[in-house]
Tab-separated table of C-alpha atoms in Angstrom:
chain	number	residue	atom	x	y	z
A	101	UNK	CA	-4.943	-7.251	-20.647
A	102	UNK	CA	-3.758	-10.067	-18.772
A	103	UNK	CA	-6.545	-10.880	-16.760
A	104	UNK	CA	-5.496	-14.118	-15.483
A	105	UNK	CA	-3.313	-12.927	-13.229
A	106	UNK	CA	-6.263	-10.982	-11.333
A	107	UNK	CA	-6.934	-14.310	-9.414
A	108	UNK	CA	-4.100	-15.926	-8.104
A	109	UNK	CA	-5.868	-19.487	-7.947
A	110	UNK	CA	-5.712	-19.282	-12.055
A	111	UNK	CA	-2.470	-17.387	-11.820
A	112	UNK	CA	0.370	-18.861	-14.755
A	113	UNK	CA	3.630	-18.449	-12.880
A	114	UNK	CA	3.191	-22.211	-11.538
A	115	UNK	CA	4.244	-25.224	-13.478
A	116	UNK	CA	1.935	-28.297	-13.192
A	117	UNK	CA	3.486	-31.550	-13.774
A	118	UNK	CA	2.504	-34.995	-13.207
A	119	UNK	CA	4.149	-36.908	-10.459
A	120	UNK	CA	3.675	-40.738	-10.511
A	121	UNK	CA	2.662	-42.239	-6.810
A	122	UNK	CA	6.359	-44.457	-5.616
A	123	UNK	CA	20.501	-6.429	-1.549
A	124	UNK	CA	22.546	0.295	-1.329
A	125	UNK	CA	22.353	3.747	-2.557
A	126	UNK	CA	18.913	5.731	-3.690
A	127	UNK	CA	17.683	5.356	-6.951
A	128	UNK	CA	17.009	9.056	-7.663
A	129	UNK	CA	19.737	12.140	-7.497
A	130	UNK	CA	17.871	15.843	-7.013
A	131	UNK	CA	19.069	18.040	-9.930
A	132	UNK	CA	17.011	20.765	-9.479
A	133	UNK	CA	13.949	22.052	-7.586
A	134	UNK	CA	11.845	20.084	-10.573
A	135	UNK	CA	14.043	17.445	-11.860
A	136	UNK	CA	14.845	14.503	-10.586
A	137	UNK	CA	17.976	11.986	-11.906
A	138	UNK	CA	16.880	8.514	-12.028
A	139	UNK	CA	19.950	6.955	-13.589
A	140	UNK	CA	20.690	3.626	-11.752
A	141	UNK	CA	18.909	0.167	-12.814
A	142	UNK	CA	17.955	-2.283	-9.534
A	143	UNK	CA	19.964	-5.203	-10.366
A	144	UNK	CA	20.879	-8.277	-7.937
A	145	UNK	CA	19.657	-6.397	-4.436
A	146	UNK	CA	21.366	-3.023	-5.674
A	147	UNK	CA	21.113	0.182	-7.080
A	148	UNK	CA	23.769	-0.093	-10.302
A	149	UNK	CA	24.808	2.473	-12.816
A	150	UNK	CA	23.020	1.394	-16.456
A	151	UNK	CA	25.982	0.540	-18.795
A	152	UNK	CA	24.657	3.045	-21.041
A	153	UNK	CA	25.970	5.898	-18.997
A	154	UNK	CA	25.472	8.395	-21.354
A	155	UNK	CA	22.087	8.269	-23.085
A	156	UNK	CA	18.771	8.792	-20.551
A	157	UNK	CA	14.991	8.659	-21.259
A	158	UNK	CA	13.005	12.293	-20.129
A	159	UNK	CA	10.211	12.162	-18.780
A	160	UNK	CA	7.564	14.603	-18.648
A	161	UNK	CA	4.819	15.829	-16.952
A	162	UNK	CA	1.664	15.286	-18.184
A	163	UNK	CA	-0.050	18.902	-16.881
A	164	UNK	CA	2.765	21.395	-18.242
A	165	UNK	CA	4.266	19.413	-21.010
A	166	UNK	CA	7.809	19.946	-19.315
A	167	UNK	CA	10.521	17.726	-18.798
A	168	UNK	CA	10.676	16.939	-14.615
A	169	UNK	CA	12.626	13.335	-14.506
A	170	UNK	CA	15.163	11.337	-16.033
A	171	UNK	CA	15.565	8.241	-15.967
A	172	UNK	CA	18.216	5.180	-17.074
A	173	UNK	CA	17.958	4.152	-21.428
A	174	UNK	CA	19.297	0.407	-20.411
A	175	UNK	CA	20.550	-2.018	-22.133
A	176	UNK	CA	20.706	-5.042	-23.336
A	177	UNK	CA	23.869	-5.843	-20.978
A	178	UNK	CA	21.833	-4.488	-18.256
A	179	UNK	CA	19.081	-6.537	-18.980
A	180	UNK	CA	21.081	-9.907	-19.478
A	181	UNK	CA	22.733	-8.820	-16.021
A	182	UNK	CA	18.991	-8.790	-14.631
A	183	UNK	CA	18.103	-11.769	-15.608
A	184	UNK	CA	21.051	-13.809	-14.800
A	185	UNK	CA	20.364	-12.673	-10.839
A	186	UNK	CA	17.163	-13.618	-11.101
A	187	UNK	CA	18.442	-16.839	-12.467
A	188	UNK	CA	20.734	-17.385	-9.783
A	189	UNK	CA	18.114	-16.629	-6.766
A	190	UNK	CA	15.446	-19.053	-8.269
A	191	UNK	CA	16.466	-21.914	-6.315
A	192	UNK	CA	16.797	-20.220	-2.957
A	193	UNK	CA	13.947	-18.573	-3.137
A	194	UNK	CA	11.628	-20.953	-4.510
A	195	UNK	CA	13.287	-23.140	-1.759
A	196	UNK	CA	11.464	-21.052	0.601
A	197	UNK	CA	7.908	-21.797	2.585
A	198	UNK	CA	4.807	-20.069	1.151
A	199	UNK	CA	4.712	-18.466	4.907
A	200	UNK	CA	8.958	-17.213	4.487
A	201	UNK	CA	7.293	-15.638	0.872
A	202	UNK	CA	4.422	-14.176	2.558
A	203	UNK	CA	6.551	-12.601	5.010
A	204	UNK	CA	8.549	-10.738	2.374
A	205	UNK	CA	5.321	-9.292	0.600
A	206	UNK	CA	3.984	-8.174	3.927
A	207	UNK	CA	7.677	-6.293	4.322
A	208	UNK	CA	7.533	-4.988	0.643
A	209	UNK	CA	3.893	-3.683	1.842
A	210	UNK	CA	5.003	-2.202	4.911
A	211	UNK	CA	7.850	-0.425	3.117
A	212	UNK	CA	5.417	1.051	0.418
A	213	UNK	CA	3.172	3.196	2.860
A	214	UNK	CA	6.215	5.261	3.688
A	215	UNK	CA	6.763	5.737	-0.428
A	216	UNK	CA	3.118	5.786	-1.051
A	217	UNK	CA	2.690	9.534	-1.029
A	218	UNK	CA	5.722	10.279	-3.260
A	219	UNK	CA	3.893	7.608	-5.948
A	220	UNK	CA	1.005	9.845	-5.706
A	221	UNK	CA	2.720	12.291	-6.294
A	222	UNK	CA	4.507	11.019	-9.322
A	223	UNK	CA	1.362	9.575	-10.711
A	224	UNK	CA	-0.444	13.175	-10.866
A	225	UNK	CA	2.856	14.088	-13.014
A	226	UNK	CA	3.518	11.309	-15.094
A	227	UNK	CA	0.404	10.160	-16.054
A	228	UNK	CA	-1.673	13.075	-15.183
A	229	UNK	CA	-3.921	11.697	-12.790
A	230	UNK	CA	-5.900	13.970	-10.948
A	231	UNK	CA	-4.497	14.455	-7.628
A	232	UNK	CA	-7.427	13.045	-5.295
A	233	UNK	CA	-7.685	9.834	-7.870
A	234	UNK	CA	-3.672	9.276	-8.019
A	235	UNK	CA	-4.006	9.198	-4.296
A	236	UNK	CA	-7.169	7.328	-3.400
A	237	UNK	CA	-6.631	5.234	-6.242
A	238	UNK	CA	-3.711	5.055	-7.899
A	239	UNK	CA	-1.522	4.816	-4.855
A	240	UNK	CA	-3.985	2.595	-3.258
A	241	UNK	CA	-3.667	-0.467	-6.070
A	242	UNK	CA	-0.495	-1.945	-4.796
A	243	UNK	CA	-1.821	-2.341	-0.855
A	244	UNK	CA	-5.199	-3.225	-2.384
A	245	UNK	CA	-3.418	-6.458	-4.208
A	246	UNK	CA	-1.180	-7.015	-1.576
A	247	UNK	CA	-3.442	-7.480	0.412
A	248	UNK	CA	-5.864	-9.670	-1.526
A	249	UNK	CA	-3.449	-12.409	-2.283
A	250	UNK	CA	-1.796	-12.668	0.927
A	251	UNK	CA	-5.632	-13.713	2.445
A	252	UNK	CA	-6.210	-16.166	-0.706
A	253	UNK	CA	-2.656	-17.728	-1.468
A	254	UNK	CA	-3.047	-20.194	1.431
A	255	UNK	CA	-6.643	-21.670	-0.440
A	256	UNK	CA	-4.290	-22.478	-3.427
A	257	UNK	CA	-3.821	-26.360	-4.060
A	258	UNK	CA	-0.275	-26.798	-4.728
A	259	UNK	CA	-0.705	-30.320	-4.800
A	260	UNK	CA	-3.745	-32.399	-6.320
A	261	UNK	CA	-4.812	-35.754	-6.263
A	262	UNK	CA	-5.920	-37.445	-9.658
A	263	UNK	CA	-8.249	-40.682	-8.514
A	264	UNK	CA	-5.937	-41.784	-6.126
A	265	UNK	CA	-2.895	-42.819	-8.989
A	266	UNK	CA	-1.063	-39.953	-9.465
A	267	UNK	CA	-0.554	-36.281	-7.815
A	268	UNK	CA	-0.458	-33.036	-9.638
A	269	UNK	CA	2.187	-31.105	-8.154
A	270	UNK	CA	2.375	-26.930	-9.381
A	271	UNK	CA	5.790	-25.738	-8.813
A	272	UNK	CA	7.011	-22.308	-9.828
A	273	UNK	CA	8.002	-21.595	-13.613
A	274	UNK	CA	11.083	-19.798	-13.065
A	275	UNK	CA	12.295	-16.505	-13.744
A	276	UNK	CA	9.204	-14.069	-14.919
A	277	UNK	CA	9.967	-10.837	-17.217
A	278	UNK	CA	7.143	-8.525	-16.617
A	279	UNK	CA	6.475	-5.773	-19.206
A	280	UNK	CA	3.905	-2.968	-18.173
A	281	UNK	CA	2.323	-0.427	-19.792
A	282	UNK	CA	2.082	3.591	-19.161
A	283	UNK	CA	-1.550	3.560	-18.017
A	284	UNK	CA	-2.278	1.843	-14.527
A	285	UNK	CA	1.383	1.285	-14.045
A	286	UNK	CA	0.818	0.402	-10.856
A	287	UNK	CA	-1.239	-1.640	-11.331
A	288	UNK	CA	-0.146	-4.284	-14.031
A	289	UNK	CA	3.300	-4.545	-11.788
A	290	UNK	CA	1.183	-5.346	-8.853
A	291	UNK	CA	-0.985	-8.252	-10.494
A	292	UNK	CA	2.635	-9.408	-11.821
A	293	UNK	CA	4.399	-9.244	-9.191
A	294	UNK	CA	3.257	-9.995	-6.266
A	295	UNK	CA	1.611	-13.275	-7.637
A	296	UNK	CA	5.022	-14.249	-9.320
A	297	UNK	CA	7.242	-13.804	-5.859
A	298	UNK	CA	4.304	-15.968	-3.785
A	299	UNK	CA	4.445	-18.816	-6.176
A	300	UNK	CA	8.060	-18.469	-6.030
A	301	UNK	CA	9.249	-17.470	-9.326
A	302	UNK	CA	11.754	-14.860	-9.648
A	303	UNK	CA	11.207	-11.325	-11.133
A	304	UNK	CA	12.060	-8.672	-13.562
A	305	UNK	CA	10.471	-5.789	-14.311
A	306	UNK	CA	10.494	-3.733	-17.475
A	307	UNK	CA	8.302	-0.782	-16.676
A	308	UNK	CA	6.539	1.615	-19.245
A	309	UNK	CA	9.721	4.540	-20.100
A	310	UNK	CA	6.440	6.669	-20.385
A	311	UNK	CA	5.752	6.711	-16.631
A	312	UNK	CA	8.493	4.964	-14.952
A	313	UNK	CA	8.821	6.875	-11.689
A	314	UNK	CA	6.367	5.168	-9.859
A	315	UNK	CA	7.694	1.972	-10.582
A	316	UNK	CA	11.499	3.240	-9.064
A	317	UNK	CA	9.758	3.990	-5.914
A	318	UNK	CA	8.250	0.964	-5.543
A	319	UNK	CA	11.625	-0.134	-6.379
A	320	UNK	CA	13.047	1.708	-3.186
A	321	UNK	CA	9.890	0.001	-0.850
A	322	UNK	CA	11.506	-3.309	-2.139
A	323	UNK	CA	14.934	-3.027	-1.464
A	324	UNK	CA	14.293	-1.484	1.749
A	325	UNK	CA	12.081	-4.444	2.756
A	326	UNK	CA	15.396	-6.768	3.079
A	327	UNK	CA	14.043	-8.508	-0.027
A	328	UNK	CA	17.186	-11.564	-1.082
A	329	UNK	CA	18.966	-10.109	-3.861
A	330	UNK	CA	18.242	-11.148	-7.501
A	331	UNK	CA	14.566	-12.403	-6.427
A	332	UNK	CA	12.983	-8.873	-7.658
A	333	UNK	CA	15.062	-6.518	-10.466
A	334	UNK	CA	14.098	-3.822	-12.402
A	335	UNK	CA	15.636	-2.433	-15.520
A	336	UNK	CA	14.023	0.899	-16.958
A	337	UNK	CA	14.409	1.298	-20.510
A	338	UNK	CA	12.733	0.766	-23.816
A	339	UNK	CA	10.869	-1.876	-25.793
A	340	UNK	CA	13.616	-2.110	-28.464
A	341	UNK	CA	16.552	-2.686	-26.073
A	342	UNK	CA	15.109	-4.060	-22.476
A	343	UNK	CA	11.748	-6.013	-23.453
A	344	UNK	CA	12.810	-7.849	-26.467
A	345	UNK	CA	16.146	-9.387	-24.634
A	346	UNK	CA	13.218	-10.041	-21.402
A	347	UNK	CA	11.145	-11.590	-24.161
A	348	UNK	CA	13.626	-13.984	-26.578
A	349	UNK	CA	16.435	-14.294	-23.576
A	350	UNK	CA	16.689	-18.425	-22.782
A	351	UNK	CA	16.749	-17.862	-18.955
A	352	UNK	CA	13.340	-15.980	-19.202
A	353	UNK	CA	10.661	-18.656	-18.361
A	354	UNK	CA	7.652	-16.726	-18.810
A	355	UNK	CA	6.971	-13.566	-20.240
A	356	UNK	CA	3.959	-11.680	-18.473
A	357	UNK	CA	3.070	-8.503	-21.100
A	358	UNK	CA	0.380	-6.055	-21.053
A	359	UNK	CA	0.827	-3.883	-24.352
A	360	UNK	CA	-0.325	-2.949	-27.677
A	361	UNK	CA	-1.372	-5.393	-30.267
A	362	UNK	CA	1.818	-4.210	-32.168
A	363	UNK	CA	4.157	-5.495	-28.800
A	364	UNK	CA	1.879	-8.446	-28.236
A	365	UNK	CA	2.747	-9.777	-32.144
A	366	UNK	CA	6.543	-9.125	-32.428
């Protein structure tokens, strides 16, 4: 577990150096009473068919052992397409003031309470939460860390005088791939996330294939927030073909995992 990113003061997605004094359609299509389509990947501010159009990931729910989603198997070419707009928003949107940033979290957070029901929901399916803890708990993670660093990124020293000779300046790293797991998904792409986008750093998610509806709703609460296109993507697939372009891709400044040992080696 990547605990680090639990305290935004200690969080990794800023740079230090040394500095001398001198934007849609839905993500989900209803096939049946039970079964939802999930077959688009959230690429550059908009909901885009995977290029592997005709292979899909089931998912199931954990209390019957039947099949009740689908979701996109992408690519690598819809991961490379992911991380190039992330690429391409970094400068704008690290260009941004902390306050511009904070405003786009509070959006994203605004946005979620309308999907936070339907993530409870999905939670008591797909990872077989009990009902009362997906909702008072499970649902209640993202807020929770919303919440908490909006009221402690303004104590963060961005800048830091060494003796009165030189500054240490802590700039964004780049573009972040994030890699989550199926237990606490919400969770580990909240403590990613929303640290990564306040320190300015683009984003893109590779969520667990296990329990990936949660993360596609979350996915909905951003785009509806007005979010800049290419600053948050998400591309749902598996480790094989999504997280090991996210983790050897060049454009990819940091990789943020939380895995197996197994993963965490290769």
């Amino acid at each position: 577990m990547l605990h680090f990113l639990h305290h935004f003061p200690r969080s990794g997605f800023a740079r230090t150096s040394l500095v001398l004094r001198s934007a849609s359609t839905k993500a989900s299509t209803p096939l049946a009473a039970a079964h939802l389509l999930y077959d688009k990947q959230y690429i550059n501010g908009k909901w885009v068919p995977s290029s592997n159009k005709d292979s899909f990931i089931d998912v199931t729910d954990s209390n019957t052992g039947e099949i009740f989603a689908t979701v996109a198997d992408g690519t690598a070419v819809d991961t490379e397409q992911a991380i190039i707009a992330a690429s391409n928003a970094f400068h704008s949107w690290s260009n941004l003031s902390l306050l511009e940033r904070k405003q786009y979290i509070q959006q994203i957070l605004e946005e979620y309470e309308k999907v936070k029901p339907d993530i409870a929901n999905s939670l008591t399916k797909e990872l077989g939460a009990p009902q009362e803890f997906a909702k008072n708990v499970h649902s209640e993670l993202y807020p929770f860390y919303s919440r908490q660093y909006l009221s402690i990124v303004d104590e963060y020293e961005w800048v830091e005088e060494l003796d009165d000779i030189a500054l240490v300046v802590k700039e964004p790293i780049g573009v972040v791939g994030a890699i989550t797991p199926w237990n606490w998904p919400l969770n580990q792409i909240a403590c990613k996330m929303i640290p990564a986008l306040l320190a300015g750093c683009t984003f893109v998610l590779k969520p667990s294939e296990v329990t990936p509806i949660n993360a596609y709703l979350l996915t909905e609460a951003v785009h509806a927030s007005g979010l800049p296109p290419g600053v948050f993507n998400m591309v749902c697939g598996t480790g094989p073909k999504v997280g090991e372009v996210l983790a050897t891709h060049p454009l990819v400044d940091m990789v943020s995992f939380t895995g197996s040992t197994e993963v965490g080696k290769r």
